Coordinates of C-alpha atoms in Angstrom, one line a residue:
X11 CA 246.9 90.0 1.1
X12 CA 248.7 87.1 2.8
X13 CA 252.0 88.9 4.6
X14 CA 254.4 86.8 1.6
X15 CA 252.6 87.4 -1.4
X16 CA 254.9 90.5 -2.3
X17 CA 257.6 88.4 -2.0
X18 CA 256.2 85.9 -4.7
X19 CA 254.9 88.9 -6.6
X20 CA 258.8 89.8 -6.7
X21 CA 260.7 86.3 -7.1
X22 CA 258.3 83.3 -7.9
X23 CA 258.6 80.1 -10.1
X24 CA 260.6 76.7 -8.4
X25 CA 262.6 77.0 -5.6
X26 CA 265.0 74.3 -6.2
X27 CA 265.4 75.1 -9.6
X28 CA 266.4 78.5 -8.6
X29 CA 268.8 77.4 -6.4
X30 CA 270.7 74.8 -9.1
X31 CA 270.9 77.7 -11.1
X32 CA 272.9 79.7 -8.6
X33 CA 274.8 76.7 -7.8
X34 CA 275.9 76.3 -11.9
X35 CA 276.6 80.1 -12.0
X36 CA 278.9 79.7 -9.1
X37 CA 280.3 76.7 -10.3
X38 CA 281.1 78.7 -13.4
X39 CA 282.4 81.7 -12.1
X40 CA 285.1 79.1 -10.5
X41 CA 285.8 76.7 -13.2
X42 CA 286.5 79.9 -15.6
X43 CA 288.9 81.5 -13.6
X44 CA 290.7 77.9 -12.7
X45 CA 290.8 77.1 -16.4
X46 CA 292.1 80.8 -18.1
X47 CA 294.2 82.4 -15.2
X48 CA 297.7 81.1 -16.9
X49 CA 296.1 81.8 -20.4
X50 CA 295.0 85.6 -19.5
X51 CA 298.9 85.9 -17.6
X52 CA 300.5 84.9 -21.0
X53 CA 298.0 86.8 -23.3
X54 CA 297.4 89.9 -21.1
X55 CA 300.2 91.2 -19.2
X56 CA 299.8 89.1 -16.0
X57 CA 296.1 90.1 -15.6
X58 CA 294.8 86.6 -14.3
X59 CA 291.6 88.0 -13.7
X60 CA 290.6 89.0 -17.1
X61 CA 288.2 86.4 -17.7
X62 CA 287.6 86.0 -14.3
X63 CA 285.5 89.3 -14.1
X64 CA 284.4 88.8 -17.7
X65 CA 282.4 85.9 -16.7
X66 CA 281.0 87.2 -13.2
X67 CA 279.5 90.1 -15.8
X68 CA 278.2 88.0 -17.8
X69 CA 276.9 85.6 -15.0
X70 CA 274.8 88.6 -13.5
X71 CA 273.4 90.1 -16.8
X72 CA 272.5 86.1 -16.8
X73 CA 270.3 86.3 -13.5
X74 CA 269.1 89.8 -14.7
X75 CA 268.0 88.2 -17.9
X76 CA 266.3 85.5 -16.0
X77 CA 264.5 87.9 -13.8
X78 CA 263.1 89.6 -16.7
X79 CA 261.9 86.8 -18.3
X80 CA 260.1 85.0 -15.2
X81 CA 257.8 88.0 -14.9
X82 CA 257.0 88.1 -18.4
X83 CA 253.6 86.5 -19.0
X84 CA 253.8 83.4 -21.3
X85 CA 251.0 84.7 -23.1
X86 CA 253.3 87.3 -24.8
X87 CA 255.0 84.6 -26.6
X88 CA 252.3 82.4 -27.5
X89 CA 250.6 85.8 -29.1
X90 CA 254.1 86.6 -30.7
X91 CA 255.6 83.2 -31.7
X92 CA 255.2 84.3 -35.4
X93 CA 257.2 87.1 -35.3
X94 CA 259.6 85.9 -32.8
X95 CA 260.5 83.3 -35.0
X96 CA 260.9 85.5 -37.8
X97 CA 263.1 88.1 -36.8
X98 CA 265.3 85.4 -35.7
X99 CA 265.4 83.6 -39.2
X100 CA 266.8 87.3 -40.5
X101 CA 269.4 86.8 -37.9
X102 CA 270.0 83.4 -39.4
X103 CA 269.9 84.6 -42.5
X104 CA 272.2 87.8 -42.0
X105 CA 274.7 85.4 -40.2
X106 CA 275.5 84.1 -44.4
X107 CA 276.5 87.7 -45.4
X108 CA 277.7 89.7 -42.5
X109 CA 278.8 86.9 -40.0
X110 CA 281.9 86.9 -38.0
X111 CA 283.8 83.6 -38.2
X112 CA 286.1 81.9 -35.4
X113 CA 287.6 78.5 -35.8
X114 CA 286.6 78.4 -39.6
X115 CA 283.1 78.9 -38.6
X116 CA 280.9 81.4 -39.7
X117 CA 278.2 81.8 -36.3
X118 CA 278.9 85.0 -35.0
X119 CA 277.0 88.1 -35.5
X120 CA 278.3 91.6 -34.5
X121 CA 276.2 94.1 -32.7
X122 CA 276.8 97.4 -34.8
X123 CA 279.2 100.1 -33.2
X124 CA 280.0 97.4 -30.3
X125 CA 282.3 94.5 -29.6
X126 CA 279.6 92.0 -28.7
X127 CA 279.1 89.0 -30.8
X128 CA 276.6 86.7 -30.9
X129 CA 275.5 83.2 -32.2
X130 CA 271.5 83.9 -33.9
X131 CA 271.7 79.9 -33.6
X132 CA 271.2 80.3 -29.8
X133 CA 268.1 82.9 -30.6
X134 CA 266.4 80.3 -33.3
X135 CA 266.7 77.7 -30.4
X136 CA 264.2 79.5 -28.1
X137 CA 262.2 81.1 -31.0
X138 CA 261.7 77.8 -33.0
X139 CA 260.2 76.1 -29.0
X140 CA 257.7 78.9 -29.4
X141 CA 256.8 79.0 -32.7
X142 CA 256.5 75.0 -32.0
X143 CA 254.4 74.6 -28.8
X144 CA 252.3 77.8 -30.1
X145 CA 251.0 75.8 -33.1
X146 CA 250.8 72.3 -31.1
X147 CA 248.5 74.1 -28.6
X148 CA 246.3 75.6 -31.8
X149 CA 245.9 71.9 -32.8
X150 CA 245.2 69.6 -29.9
X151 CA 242.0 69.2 -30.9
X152 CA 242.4 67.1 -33.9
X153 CA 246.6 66.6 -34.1
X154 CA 245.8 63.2 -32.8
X155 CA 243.6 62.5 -35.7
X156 CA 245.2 63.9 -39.1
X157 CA 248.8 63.5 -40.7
X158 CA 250.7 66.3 -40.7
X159 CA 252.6 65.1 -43.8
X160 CA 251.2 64.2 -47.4
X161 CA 251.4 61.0 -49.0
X162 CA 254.6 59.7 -50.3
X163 CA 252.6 58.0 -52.8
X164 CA 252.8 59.4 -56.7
X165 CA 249.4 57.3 -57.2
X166 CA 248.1 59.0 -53.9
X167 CA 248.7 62.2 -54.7
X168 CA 247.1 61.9 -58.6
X169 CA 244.3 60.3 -56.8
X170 CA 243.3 63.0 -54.0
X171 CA 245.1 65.9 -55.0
X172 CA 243.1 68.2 -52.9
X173 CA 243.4 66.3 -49.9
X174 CA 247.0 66.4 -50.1
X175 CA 247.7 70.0 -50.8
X176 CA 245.0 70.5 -48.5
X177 CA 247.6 68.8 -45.5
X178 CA 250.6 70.7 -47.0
X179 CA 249.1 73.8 -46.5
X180 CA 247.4 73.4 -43.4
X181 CA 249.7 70.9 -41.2
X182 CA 252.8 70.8 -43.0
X183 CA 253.7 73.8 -43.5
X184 CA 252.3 75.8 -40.2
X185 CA 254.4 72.9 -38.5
X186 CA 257.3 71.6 -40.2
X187 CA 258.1 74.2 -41.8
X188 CA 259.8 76.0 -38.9
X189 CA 261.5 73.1 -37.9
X190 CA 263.0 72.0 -41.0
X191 CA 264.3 76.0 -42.4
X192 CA 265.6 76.3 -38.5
X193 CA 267.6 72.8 -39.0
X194 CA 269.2 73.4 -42.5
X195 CA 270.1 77.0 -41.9
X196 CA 271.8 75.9 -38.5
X197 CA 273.1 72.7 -40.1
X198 CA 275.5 74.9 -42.6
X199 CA 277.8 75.9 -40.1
X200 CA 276.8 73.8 -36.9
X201 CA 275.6 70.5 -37.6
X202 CA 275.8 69.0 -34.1
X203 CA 273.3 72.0 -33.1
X204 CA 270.9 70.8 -36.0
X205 CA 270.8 67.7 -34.3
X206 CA 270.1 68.6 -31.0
X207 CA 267.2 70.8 -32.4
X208 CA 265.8 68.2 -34.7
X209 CA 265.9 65.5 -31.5
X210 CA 264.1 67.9 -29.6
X211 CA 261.7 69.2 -31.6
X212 CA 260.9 65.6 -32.7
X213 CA 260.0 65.0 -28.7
X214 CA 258.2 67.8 -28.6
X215 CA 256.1 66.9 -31.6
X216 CA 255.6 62.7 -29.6
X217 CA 254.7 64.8 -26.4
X218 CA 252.2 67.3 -28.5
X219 CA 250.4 63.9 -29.2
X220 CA 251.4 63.3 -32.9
X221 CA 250.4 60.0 -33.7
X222 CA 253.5 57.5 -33.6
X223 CA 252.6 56.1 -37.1
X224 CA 253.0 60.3 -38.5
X225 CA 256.0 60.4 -36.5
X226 CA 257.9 57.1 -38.3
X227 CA 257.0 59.1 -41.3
X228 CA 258.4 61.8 -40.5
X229 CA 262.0 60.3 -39.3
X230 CA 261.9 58.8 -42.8
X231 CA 261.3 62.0 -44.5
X232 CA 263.9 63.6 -42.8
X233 CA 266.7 61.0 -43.2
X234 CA 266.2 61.3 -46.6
X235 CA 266.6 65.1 -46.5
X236 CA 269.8 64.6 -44.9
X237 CA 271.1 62.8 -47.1
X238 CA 270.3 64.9 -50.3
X239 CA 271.6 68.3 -48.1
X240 CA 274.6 66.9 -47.3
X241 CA 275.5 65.9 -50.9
X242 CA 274.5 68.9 -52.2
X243 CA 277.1 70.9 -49.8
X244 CA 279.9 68.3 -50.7
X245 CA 279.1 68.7 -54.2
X246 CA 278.7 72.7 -54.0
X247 CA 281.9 73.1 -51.5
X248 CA 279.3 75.2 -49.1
X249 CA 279.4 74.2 -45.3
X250 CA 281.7 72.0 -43.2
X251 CA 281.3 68.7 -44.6
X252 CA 284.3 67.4 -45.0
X253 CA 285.0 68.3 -40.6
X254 CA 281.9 66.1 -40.2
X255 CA 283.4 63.9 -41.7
X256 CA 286.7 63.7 -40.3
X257 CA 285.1 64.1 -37.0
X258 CA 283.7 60.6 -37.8
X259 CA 286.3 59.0 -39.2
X260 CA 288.8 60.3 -36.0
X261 CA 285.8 59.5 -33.4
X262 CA 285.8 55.4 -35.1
X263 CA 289.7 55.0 -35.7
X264 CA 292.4 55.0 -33.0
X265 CA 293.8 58.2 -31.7
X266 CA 296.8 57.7 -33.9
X267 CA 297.6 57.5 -37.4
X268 CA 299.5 55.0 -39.3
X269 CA 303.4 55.9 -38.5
X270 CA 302.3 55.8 -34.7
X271 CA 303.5 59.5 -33.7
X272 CA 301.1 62.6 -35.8
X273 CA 297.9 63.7 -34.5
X274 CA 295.5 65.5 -36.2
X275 CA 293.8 68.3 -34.6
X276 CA 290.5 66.6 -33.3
X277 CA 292.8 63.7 -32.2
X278 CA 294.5 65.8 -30.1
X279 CA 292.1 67.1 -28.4
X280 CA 290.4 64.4 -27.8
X281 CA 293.4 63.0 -25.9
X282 CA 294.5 65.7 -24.1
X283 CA 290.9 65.2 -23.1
X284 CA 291.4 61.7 -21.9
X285 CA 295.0 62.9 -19.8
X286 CA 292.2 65.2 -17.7
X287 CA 289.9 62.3 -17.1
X288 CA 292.1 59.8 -16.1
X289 CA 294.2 62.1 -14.2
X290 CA 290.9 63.4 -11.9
X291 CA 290.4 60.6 -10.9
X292 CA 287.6 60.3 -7.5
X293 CA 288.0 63.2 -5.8
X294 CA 290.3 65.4 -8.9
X295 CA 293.7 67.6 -7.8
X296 CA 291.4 69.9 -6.5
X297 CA 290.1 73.5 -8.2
X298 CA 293.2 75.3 -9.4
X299 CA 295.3 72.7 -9.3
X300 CA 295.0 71.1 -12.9
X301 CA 297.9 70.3 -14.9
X302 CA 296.1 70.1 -18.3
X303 CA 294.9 73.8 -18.8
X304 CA 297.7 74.7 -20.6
X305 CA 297.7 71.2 -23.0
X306 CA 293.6 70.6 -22.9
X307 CA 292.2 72.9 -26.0
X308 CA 289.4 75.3 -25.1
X309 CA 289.4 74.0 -21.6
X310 CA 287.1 76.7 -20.3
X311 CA 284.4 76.3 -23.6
X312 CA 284.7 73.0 -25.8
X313 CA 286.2 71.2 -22.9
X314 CA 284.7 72.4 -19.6
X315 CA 283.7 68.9 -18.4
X316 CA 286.9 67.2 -19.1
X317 CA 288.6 69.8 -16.7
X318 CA 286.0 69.7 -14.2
X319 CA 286.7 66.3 -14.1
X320 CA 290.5 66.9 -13.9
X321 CA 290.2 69.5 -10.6
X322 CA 286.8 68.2 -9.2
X323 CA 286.5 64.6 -10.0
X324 CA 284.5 61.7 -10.7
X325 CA 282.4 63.0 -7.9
X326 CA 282.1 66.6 -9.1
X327 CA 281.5 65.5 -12.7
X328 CA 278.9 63.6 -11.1
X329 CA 277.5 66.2 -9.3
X330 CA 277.2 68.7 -12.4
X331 CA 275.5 65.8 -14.0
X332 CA 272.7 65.6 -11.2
X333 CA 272.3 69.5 -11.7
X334 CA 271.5 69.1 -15.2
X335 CA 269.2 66.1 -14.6
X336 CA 267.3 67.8 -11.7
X337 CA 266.5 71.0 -14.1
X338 CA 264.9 68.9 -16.7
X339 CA 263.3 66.7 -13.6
X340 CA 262.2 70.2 -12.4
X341 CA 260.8 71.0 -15.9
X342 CA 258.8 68.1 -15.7
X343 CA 257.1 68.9 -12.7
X344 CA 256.3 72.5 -13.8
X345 CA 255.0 70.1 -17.3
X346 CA 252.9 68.0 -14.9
X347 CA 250.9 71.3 -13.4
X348 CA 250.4 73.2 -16.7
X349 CA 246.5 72.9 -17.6
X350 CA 246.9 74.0 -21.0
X351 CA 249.1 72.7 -23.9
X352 CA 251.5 75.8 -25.1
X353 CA 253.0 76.4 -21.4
X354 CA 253.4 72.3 -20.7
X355 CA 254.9 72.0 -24.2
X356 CA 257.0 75.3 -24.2
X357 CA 258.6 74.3 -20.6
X358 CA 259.4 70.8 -22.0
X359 CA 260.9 72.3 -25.2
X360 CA 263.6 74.7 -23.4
X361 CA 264.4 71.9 -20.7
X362 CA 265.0 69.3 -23.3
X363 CA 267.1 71.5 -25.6
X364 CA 269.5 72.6 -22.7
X365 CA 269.5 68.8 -21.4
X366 CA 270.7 67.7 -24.9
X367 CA 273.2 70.2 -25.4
X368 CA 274.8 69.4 -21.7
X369 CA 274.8 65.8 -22.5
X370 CA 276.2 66.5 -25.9
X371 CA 279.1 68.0 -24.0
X372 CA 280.3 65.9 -21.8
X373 CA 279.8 62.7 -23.9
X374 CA 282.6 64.6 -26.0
X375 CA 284.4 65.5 -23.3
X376 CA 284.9 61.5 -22.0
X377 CA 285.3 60.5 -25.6
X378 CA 281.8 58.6 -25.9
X379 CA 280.9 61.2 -28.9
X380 CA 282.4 63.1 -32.1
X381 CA 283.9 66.2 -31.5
X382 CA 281.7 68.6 -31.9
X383 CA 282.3 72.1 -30.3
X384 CA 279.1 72.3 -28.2
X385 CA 279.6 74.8 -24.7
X386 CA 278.3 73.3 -21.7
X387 CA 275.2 75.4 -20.8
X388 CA 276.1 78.3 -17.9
X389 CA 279.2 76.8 -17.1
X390 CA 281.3 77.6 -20.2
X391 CA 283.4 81.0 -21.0
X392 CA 280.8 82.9 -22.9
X393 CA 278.7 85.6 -23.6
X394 CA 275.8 85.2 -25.7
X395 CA 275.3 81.1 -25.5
X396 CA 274.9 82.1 -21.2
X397 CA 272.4 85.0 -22.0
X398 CA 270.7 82.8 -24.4
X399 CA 270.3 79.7 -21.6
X400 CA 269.3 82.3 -19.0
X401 CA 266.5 83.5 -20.9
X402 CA 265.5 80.2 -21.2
X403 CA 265.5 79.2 -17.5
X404 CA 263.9 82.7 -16.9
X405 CA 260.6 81.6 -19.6
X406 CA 260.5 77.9 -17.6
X407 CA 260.2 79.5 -14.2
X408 CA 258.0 82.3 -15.8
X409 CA 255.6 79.1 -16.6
X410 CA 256.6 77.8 -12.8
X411 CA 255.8 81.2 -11.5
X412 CA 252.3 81.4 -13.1
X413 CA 250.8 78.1 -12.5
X414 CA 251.5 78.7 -8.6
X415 CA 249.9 81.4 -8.7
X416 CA 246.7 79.9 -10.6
X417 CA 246.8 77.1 -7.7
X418 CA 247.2 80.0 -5.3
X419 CA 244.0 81.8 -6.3
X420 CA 242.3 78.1 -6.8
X421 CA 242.7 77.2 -3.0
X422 CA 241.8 80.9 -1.9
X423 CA 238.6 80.9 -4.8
X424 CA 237.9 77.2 -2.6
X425 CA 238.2 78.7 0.7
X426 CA 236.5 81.7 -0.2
X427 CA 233.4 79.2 -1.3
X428 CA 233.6 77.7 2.6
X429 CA 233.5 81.2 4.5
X430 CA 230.4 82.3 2.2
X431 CA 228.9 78.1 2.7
X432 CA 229.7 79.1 6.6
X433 CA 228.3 82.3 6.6
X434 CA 225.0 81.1 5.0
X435 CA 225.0 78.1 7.6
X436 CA 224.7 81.2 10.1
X437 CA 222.0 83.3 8.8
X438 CA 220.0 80.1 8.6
X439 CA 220.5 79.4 12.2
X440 CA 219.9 83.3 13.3
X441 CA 217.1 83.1 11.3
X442 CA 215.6 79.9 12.9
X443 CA 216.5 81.1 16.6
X444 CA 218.6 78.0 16.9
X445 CA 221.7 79.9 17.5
X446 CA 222.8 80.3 21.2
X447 CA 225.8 82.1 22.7
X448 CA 228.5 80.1 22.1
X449 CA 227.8 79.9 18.4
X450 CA 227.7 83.5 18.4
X451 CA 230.9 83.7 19.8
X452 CA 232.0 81.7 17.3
X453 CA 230.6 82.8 14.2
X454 CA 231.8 86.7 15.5
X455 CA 235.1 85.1 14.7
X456 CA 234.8 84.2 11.4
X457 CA 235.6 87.3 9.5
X458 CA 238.5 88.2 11.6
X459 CA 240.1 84.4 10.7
X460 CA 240.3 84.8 6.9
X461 CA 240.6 89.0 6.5
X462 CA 243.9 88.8 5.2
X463 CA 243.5 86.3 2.9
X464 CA 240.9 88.1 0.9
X465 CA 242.0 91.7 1.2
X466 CA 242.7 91.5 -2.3
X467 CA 240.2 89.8 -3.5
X468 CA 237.7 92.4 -2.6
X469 CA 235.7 93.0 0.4
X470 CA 233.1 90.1 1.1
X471 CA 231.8 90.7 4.4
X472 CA 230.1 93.8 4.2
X473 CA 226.9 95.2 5.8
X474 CA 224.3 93.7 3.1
X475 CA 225.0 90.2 4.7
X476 CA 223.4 91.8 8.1
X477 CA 220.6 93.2 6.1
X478 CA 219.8 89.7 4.3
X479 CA 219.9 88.4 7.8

């Protein structure tokens, strides 16, 4: 074996993305401690570094997590995307009944006999991707060809009621399905996290080569869904509706209200937002030095970016940006190698949903979107919503990690083809007594130039190539 292949057997997948993942962990570890020292001093006894170590835990069970998951063969999940997917809709489901709620939300599961909370939303994210690209890459024979939603038509369906049910029970509901439970279930309680997982599964499906026309279909169908699901929750009193609403409503009007002094609580945040951005400035005050952690709400969560921009700048905010746009650059290129659909598809999937939900967060945190309580993905005070990103990252460099070392064993499998081509060349000279000395200097060489390449592919040069000659 070639003197580095342990070392790839032990930590493989993109380089560079590995290292903008360490770089965001960091960068975490540092804007978490910056943004709740004075919170922990005043909540905890003077312990400043409450959170502090908090996060670094959580920022190493991250790397574990992604560890674990990079050796894991994506086969596993294309073999298990079924049940994956349901064991988190239980969670989903469970979340209705037995869910902790924060903030007059209801997201938050509890791990029995422990403190640890979670958000199932975070586990439907990665198990709807699989579910998805798993039954994208069962269809790319012909889900360029059929519809993958029955006619709209009353006439249509009276007409070729076989051929319609047939399509429900074949494409729609293996397909949409998924999608559309995932969306409503998450939608009750989160509905900026519906969106960002109805966007990408809607690129996912253009990517997976559903044709456009099925696609415009599709947008209609679910517009019109919308609609209907959120009367029905304003009508039933279920869900946040009316904080959508005023979300809105504040995000379109000015930041004050008619007698010029009260701000309601969105408002506020949203300009205590705007002080930290206008006071960063290019290069910020510099990382502890921010004047808005004890004014900006959620400064180490809901508003991460606005305080990054406060202590680190335009020039920092810009560089966080880049990070994020280089891992979904990154998960193109790992797209770009994959020979078969489910890895190309899943890789895109994960990229795209943690792209979204970081460019969700910071277009709230400049005011350029609602408010909407998205984290900003590794960077963010948080236990579960980290773990959950990390085990994405960890199944895109899994992909990474096992199409390098299909092109690994494709240039060895070529080179291996131009020893034996060699070695044939030989025994045709020896065997014509056209060889002289120097070429048998030469060819006495060839073995010992390629042993180590082929130790574990099995011994080739053996003693039945001297008794052919």
């Amino acid at each position: 074996m070639a003197k580095h292949s342990k070392y790839r057997e032990l930590v493989g997948g993109d380089k560079s993305l590995w290292i903008v993942i360490l770089i965001l962990c960091v960068f975490s570890i540092l804007v978490v401690y910056s943004s709740t020292a004075s919170m922990a001093y005043k909540n905890l006894d003077g312990d400043t570094s409450h959170y502090l170590v908090r996060q670094i835990r959580f920022v190493l069970l991250g790397l574990g997590c992604i560890y674990i998951f990079h050796q894991i063969n994506y086969q596993v999940y294309f073999k298990n995307a079924k049940l994956i997917f349901r064991i988190a809709l239980v969670l989903m489901c469970l979340t209705f009944f037995t869910g902790e709620t924060y903030n007059d939300a209801t997201r938050w599961l509890r791990l029995p006999y422990t403190t640890f909370t979670f958000q199932p939303s975070d586990f439907l994210k990665v198990a709807l991707i699989i579910r998805l690209a798993a039954q994208l890459a069962s269809t790319q024979k012909i889900i360029d060809r059929i519809p993958i939603l029955p006619s709209f038509s009353y006439g249509d369906w009276k007409k070729f009621p076989e051929k319609n049910f047939h399509i429900l029970q074949k494409t729609s509901i293996p397909l949409l399905f998924p999608i559309a439970v995932s969306c409503l279930l998450v939608m009750i309680s989160n509905l900026s996290t519906a969106i960002i997982i109805g966007l990408t599964c809607v690129i996912v499906l253009i990517i997976g080569r559903v044709k456009w026309s099925e696609i415009f279909r599709l947008l209609l169908f679910i517009l019109v869904v919308f609609i209907l699901f959120v009367a029905l929750l304003k009508v039933s009193g279920v869900g946040r509706v009316d904080t959508w609403i005023s979300r809105i409503e504040n995000f379109v009007m000015d930041d004050e209200n008619s007698d010029g002094k009260t701000l309601s609580a969105e408002q506020y945040q949203v300009h205590q937002a705007k002080i930290a951005v206008a006071s960063g400035w290019l290069a910020g005050r510099g990382p502890g030095n921010s004047t808005q952690r004890s004014n900006l709400p959620h400064p180490y969560s809901d508003y991460a970016y606005a305080f990054i921009i406060e202590e680190y700048g335009v020039l920092g905010a810009l560089f966080l940006l880049g990070c994020y746009l280089w891992i979904f650059y990154r998960a193109i290129v790992i797209f770009r190698k994959c020979d078969t659909a489910f890895p190309s598809l899943l890789v895109l999937g994960l990229s795209l949903m943690i792209t979204l939900q970081a460019l969700l967060h910071m277009g709230v945190s400049v005011d350029a979107a609602p408010v909407t309580g998205q984290t900003l993905p590794l960077i963010s005070l948080g236990g579960s919503s980290l773990l959950f990103t990390c085990m994405s990252l960890g199944m895109i460099l899994g992909v990474s990690r096992q199409q390098n070392r299909i092109e690994q064993l494709k240039l060895l499998e070529e080179k291996r083809k131009l020893i034996v081509e060699e070695w044939e060349h030989v025994v045709v000279e020896k065997a014509s007594g056209k060889e002289d000395k120097g070429q048998k200097q030469d060819n006495g060489n060839i073995r010992g130039r390629y042993d180590d390449d082929f130790d574990f592919e099995g011994v080739i040069w053996d003693e039945r190539h001297k008794d052919n000659s």
